[in-house]
CSV table of C-alpha atoms in Angstrom, one decimal:
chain,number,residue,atom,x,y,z
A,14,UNK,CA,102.7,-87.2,43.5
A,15,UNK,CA,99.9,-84.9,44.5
A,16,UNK,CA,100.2,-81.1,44.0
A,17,UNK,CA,101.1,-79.1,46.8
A,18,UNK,CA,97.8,-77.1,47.8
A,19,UNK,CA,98.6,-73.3,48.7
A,20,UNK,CA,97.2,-71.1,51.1
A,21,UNK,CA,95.4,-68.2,50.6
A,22,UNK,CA,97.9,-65.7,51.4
A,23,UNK,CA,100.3,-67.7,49.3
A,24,UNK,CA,98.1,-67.3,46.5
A,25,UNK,CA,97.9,-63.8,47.1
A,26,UNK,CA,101.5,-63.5,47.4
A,27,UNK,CA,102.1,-64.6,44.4
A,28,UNK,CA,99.3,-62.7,42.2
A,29,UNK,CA,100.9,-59.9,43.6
A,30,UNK,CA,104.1,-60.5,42.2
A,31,UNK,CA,102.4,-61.4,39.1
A,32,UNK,CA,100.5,-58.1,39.3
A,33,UNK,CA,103.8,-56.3,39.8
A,34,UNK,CA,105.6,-58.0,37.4
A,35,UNK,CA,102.6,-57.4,34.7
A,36,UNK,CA,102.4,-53.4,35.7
A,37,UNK,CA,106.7,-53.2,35.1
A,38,UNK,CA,106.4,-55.0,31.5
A,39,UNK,CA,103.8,-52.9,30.4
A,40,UNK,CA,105.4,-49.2,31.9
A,41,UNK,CA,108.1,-50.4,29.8
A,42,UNK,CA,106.4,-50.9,26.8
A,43,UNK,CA,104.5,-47.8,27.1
A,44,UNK,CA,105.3,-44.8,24.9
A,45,UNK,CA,105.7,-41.7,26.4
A,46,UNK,CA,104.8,-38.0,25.0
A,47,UNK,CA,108.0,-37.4,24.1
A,48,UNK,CA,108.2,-40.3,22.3
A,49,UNK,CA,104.9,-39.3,20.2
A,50,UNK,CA,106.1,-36.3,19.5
A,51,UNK,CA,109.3,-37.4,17.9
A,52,UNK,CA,108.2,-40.5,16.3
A,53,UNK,CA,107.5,-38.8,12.6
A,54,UNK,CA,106.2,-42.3,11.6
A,55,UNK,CA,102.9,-42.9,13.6
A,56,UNK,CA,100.0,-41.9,11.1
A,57,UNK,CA,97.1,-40.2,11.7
A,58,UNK,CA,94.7,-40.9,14.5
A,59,UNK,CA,92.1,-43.5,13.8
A,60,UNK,CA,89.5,-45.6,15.5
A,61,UNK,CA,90.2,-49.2,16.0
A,62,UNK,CA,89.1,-52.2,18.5
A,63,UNK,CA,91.1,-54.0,20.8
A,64,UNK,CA,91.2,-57.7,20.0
A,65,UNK,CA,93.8,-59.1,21.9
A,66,UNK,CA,95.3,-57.8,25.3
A,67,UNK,CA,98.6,-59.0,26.0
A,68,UNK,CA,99.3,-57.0,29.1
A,69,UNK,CA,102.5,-55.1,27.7
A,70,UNK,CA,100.7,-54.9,24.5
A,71,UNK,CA,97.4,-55.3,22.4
A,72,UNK,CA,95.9,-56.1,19.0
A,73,UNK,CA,94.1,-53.3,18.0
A,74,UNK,CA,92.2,-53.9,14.2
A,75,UNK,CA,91.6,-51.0,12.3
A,76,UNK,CA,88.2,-49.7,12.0
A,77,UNK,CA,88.9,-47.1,8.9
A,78,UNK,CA,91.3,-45.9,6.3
A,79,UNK,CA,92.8,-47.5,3.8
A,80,UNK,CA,93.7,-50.3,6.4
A,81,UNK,CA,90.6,-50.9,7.7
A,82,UNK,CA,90.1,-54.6,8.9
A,83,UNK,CA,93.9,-55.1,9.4
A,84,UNK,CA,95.3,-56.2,13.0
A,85,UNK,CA,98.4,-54.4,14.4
A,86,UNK,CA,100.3,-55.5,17.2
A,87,UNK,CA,100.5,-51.8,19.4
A,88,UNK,CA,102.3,-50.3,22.1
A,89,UNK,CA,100.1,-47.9,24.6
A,90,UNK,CA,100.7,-44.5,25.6
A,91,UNK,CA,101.6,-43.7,29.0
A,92,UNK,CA,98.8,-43.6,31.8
A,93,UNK,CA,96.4,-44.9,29.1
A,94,UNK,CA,92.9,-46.1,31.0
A,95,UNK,CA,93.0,-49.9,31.3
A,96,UNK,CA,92.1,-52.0,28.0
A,97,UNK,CA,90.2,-55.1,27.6
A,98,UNK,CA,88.8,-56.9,24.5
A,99,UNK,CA,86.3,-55.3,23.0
A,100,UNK,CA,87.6,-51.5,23.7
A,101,UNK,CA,87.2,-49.5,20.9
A,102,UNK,CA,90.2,-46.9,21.2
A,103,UNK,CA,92.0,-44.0,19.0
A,104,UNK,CA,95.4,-45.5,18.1
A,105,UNK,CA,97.8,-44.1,15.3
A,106,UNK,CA,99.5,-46.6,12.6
A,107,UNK,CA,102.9,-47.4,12.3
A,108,UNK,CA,106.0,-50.1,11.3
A,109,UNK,CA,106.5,-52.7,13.1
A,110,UNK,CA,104.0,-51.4,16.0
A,111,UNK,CA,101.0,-48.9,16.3
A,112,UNK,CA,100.3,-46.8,19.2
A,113,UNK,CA,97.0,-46.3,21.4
A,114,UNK,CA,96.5,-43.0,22.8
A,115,UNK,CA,93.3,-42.8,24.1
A,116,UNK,CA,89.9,-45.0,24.8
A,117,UNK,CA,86.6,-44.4,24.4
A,118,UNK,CA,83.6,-44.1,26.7
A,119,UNK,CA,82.6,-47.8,27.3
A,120,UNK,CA,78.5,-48.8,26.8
A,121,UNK,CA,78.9,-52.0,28.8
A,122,UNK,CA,81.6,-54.2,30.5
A,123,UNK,CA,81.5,-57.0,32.5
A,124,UNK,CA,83.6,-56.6,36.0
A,125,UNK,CA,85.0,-59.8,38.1
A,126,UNK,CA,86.9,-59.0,41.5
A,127,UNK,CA,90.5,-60.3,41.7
A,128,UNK,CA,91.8,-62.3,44.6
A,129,UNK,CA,92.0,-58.7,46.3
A,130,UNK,CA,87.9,-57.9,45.7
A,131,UNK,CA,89.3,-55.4,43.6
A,132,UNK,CA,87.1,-55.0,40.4
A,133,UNK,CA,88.8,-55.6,37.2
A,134,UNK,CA,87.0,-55.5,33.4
A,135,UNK,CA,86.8,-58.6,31.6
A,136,UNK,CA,85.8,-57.4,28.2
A,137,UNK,CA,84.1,-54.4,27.0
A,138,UNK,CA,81.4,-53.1,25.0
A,139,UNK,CA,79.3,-56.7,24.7
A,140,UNK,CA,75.5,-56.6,24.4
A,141,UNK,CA,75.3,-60.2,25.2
A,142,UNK,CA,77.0,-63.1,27.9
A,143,UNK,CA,76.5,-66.1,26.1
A,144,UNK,CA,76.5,-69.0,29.1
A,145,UNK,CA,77.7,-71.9,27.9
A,146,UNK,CA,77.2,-75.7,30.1
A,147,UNK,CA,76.8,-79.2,28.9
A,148,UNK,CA,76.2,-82.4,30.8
A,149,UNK,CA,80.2,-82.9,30.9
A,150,UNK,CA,81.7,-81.1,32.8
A,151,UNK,CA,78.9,-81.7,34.8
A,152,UNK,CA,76.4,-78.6,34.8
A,153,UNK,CA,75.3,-76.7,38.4
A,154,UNK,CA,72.8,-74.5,38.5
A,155,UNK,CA,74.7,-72.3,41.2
A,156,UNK,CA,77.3,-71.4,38.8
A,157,UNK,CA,74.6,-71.0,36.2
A,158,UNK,CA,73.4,-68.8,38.4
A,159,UNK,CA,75.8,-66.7,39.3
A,160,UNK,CA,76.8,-65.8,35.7
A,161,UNK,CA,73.1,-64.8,35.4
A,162,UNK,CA,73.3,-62.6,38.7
A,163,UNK,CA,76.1,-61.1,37.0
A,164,UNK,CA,74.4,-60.6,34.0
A,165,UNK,CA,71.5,-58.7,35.3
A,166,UNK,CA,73.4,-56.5,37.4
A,167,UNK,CA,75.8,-55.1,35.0
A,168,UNK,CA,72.3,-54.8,32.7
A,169,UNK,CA,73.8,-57.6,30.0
A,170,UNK,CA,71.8,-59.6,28.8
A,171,UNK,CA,72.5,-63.3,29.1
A,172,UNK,CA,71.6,-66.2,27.1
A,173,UNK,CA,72.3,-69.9,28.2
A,174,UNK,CA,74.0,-72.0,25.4
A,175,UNK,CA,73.4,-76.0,26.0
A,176,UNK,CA,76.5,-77.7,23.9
A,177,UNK,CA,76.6,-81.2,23.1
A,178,UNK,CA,73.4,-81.6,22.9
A,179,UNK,CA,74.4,-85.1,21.0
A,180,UNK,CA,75.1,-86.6,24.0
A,181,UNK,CA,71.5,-86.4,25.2
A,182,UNK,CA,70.0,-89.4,23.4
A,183,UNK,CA,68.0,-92.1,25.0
A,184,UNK,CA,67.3,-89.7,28.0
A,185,UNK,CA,71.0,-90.1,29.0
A,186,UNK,CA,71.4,-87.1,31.5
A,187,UNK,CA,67.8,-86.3,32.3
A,188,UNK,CA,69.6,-83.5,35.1
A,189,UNK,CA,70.4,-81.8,31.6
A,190,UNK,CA,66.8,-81.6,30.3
A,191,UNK,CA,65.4,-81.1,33.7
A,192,UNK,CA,67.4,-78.0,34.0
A,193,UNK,CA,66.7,-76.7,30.7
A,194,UNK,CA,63.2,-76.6,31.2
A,195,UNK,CA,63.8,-74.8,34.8
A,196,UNK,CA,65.1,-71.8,32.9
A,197,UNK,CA,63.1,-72.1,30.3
A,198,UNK,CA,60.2,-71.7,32.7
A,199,UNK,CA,62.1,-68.6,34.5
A,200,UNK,CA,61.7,-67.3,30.8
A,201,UNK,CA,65.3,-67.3,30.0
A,202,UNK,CA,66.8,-68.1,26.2
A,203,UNK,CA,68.2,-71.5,26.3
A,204,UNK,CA,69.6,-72.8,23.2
A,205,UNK,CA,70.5,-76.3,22.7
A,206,UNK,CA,73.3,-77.0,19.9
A,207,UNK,CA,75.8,-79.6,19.1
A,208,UNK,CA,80.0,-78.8,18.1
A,209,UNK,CA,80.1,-82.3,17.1
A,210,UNK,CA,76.9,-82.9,14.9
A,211,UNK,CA,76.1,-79.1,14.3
A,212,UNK,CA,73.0,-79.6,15.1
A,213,UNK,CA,71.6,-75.7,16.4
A,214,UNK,CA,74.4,-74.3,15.0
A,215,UNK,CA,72.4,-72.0,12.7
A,216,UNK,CA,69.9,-71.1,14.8
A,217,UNK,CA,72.7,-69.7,17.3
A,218,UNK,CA,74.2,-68.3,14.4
A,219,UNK,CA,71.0,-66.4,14.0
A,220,UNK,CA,70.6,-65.3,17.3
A,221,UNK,CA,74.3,-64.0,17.4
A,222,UNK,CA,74.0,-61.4,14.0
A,223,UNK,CA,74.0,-58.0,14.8
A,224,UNK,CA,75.1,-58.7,18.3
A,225,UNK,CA,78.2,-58.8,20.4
A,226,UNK,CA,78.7,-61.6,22.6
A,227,UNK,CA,81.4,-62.8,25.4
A,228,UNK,CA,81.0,-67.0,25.5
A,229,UNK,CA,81.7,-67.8,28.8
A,230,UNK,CA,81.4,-70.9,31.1
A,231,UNK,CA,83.8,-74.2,32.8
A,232,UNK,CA,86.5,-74.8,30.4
A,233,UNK,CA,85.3,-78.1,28.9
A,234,UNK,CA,82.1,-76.9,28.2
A,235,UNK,CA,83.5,-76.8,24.3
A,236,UNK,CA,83.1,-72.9,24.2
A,237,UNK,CA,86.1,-72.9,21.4
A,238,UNK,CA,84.4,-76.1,19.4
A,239,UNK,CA,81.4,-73.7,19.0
A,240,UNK,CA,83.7,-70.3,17.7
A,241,UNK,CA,85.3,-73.3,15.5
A,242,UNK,CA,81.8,-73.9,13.6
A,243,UNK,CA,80.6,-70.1,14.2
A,244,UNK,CA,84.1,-68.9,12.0
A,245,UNK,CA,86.1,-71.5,10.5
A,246,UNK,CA,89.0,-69.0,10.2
A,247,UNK,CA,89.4,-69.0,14.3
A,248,UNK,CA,91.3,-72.1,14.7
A,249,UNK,CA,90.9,-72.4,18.2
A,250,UNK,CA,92.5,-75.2,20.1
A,251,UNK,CA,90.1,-78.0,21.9
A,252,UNK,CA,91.2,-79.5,25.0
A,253,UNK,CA,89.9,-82.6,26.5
A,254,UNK,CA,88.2,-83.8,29.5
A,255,UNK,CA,90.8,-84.6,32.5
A,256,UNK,CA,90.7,-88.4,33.1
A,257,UNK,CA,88.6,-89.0,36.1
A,258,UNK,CA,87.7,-85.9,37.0
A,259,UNK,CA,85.7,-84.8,34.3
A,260,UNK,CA,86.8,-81.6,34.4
A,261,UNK,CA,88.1,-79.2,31.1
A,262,UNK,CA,91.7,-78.5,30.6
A,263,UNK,CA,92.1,-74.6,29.5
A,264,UNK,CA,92.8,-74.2,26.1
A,265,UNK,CA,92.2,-70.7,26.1
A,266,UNK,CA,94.8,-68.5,27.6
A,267,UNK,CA,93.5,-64.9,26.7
A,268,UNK,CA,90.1,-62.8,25.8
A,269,UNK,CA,90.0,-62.6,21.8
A,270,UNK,CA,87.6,-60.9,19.3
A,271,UNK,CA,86.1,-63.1,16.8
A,272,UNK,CA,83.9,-61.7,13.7
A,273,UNK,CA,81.4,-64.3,12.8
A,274,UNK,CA,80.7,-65.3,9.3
A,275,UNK,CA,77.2,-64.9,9.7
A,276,UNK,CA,77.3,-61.3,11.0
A,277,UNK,CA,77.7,-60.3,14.9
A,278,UNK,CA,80.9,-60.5,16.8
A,279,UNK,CA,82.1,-63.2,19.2
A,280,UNK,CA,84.7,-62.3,22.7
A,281,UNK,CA,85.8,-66.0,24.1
A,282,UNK,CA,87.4,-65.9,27.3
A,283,UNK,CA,89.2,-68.0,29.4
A,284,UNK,CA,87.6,-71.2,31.6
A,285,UNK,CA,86.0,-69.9,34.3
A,286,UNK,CA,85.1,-72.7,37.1
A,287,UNK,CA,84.1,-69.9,39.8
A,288,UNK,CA,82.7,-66.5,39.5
A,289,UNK,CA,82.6,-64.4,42.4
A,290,UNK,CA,80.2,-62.0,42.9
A,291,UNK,CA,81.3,-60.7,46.6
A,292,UNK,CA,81.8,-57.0,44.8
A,293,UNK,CA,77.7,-57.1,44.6
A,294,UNK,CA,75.6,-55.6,47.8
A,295,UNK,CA,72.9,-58.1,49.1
A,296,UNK,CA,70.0,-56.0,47.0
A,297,UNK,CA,71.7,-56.8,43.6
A,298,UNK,CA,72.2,-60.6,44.3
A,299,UNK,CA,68.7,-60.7,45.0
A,300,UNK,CA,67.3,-58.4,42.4
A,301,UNK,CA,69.8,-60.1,40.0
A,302,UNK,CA,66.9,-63.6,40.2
A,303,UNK,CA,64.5,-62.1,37.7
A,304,UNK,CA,61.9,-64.6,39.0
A,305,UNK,CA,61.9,-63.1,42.4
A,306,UNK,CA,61.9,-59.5,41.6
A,307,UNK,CA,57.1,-59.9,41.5
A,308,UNK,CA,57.6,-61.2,45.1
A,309,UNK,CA,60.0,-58.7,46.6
A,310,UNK,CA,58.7,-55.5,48.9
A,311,UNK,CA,55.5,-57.8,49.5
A,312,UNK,CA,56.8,-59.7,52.7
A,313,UNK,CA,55.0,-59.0,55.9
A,314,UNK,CA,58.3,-58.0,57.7
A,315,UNK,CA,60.3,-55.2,56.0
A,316,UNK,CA,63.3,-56.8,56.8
A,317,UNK,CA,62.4,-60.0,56.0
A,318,UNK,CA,65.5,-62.3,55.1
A,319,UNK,CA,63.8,-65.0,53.1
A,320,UNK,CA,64.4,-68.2,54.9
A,321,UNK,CA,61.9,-69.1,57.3
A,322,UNK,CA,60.7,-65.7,58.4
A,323,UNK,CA,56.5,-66.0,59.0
A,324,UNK,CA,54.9,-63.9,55.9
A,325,UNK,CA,57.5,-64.4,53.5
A,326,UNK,CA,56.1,-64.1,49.9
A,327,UNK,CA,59.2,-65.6,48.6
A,328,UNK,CA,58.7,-68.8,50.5
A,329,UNK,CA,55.0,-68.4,49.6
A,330,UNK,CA,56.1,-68.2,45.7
A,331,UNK,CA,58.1,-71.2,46.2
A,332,UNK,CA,55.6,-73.3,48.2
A,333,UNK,CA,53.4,-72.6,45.1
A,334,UNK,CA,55.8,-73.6,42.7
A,335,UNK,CA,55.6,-69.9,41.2
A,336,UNK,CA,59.6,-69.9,41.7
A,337,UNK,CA,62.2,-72.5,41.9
A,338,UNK,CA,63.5,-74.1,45.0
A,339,UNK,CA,66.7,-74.5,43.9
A,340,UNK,CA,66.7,-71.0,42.9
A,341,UNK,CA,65.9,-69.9,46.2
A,342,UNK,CA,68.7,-72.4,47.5
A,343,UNK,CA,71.0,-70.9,45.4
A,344,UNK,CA,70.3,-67.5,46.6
A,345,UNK,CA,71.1,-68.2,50.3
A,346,UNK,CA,74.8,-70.0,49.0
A,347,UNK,CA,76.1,-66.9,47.1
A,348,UNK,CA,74.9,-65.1,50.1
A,349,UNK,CA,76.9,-67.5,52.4
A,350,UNK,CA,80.2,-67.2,50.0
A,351,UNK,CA,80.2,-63.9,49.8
A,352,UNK,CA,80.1,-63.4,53.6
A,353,UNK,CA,82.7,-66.6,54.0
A,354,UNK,CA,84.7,-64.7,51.0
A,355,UNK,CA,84.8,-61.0,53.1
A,356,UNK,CA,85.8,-62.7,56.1
């Protein structure tokens, strides 16, 4: 029996309830003044990171004292600012639960609009979006893409992750290697690695120390395979391929911290099969391709929309092979969703 398919104001209806539901569990959980001043308990106020968001509650590790490295479950305080993984907050000690009472300036964070278009963090305080794809699920270059646009606008810097890189003998998906060389020509990293074989797995290892990272990508893509090899002590769950559709199953429900054994911190996150970028103005889609930023302002026509407008030096650029079709093609869809999306 198929699923019934929903509506987008159903979808919204319900989110909204969700949202509600989410906001009353953690107002409850939250711990007033009052309560800080009488708890006698809570210890001193520390730095820490948050792990784990649960909603109602996070895991905050310790960052100094004589618990340092330790993970405790905490409640937060009343009208505390929003917290994502990766926050690094000032949270007091205590049996069974800790309590966060304040967060810190964030360097970085990576914002996705919600059903609404309102903006909402993802993680915090990352230095690097590690995109992960692989020839199943099958990879697109528009959803490629549009975690780079994202990337580049909220000044991140991304590095594309090709897994299961085993799967590639004998010239099996020649797509895969095709695309590869397409970014590796735009001048982006590309790194090609293997969960199965471990083939690459040092050399990300490398390129991870000293940094911290957000994996993101389709769920399938075998994002939790690769936290698997990159800290044995993770234990992350694999799902499988749906039959058919060769799409991933989610295995991961929520954004958790990771500190790699070979230095450098790891954020996974859940599947994401779309990312929106309507919350970003027609100049940062287009400044967000880094291979048409030498072309742009040079167009005979100041207004000049990049299609088939005489004197266009983007269409030049691409008529010269200097920049990708398909990059160019890509451009004009997010443009096209994102005025479909507002409508």
């Amino acid at each position: 029996m198929s699923k019934r398919r929903l509506s987008d104001r159903q979808k919204g209806r319900i989110q909204s309830i969700q949202e509600q539901r989410r906001e009353r569990a953690i107002a409850k959980n939250a711990v007033s003044e009052d309560d800080l001043a009488n708890h006698s308990t809570l210890g001193p106020e520390i730095l820490g990171t948050v792990v784990t968001n649960f909603g109602a509650q996070v895991d905050i590790e310790a960052a100094e004292t004589d618990i340092k490295g330790r993970i405790v479950r905490c409640h937060m305080r009343a009208n505390l600012d929003s917290l994502v993984t990766g926050d690094q907050v000032i949270w007091r000690f205590a049996e069974p639960h800790g309590v966060v009472v304040a967060r810190q300036a964030r360097r970085s964070e990576l914002l996705r609009p919600d059903i609404y278009g309102k903006l909402r963090p993802v993680v915090a305080n990352v230095d690097l979006i590690a995109i992960v794809f692989s020839a199943k699920p099958d990879a697109f270059s528009n959803l490629l893409d549009r975690y780079l646009v994202a990337s580049e606008a909220q000044n991140i810097k991304p590095v594309l992750i090709l897994n299961k890189v085993d799967m590639l003998k004998n010239n099996a998906f020649p797509d895969i290697n095709k695309l590869v060389k397409e970014y590796e020509f735009i001048g982006y990293d590309v790194l090609q690695v293997s969960a199965t074989s471990g083939e690459g797995i040092t050399e990300l290892q490398d390129y991870l120390t000293g940094q911290t990272a957000i994996f993101v990508g389709q769920s399938g893509v075998g994002k939790s395979s690769l936290i698997n090899h990159l800290q044995p002590d993770a234990n992350m769950s694999v799902g499988e391929l749906s039959i058919g559709k060769e799409k991933g199953t989610h295995t991961t429900t929520v954004s958790r911290l990771f500190h790699l054994s070979g230095g450098g911190v790891l954020i996974d996150s859940p599947g994401i099969r779309e990312f929106a970028l309507t919350h970003l103005t027609k100049e940062q889609v287009i400044n967000g391709f880094i291979d048409f930023r030498p072309y742009l302002g040079h167009c005979k026509f100041r207004d000049c929309n990049h299609n088939k407008d005489l004197g266009c030096s983007l269409l030049t650029a691409v008529a010269e092979k200097k920049v990708l079709a398909t990059r160019l093609h890509n451009y004009r869809q997010i443009l096209l969703s994102q005025e479909s999306d507002r409508t």
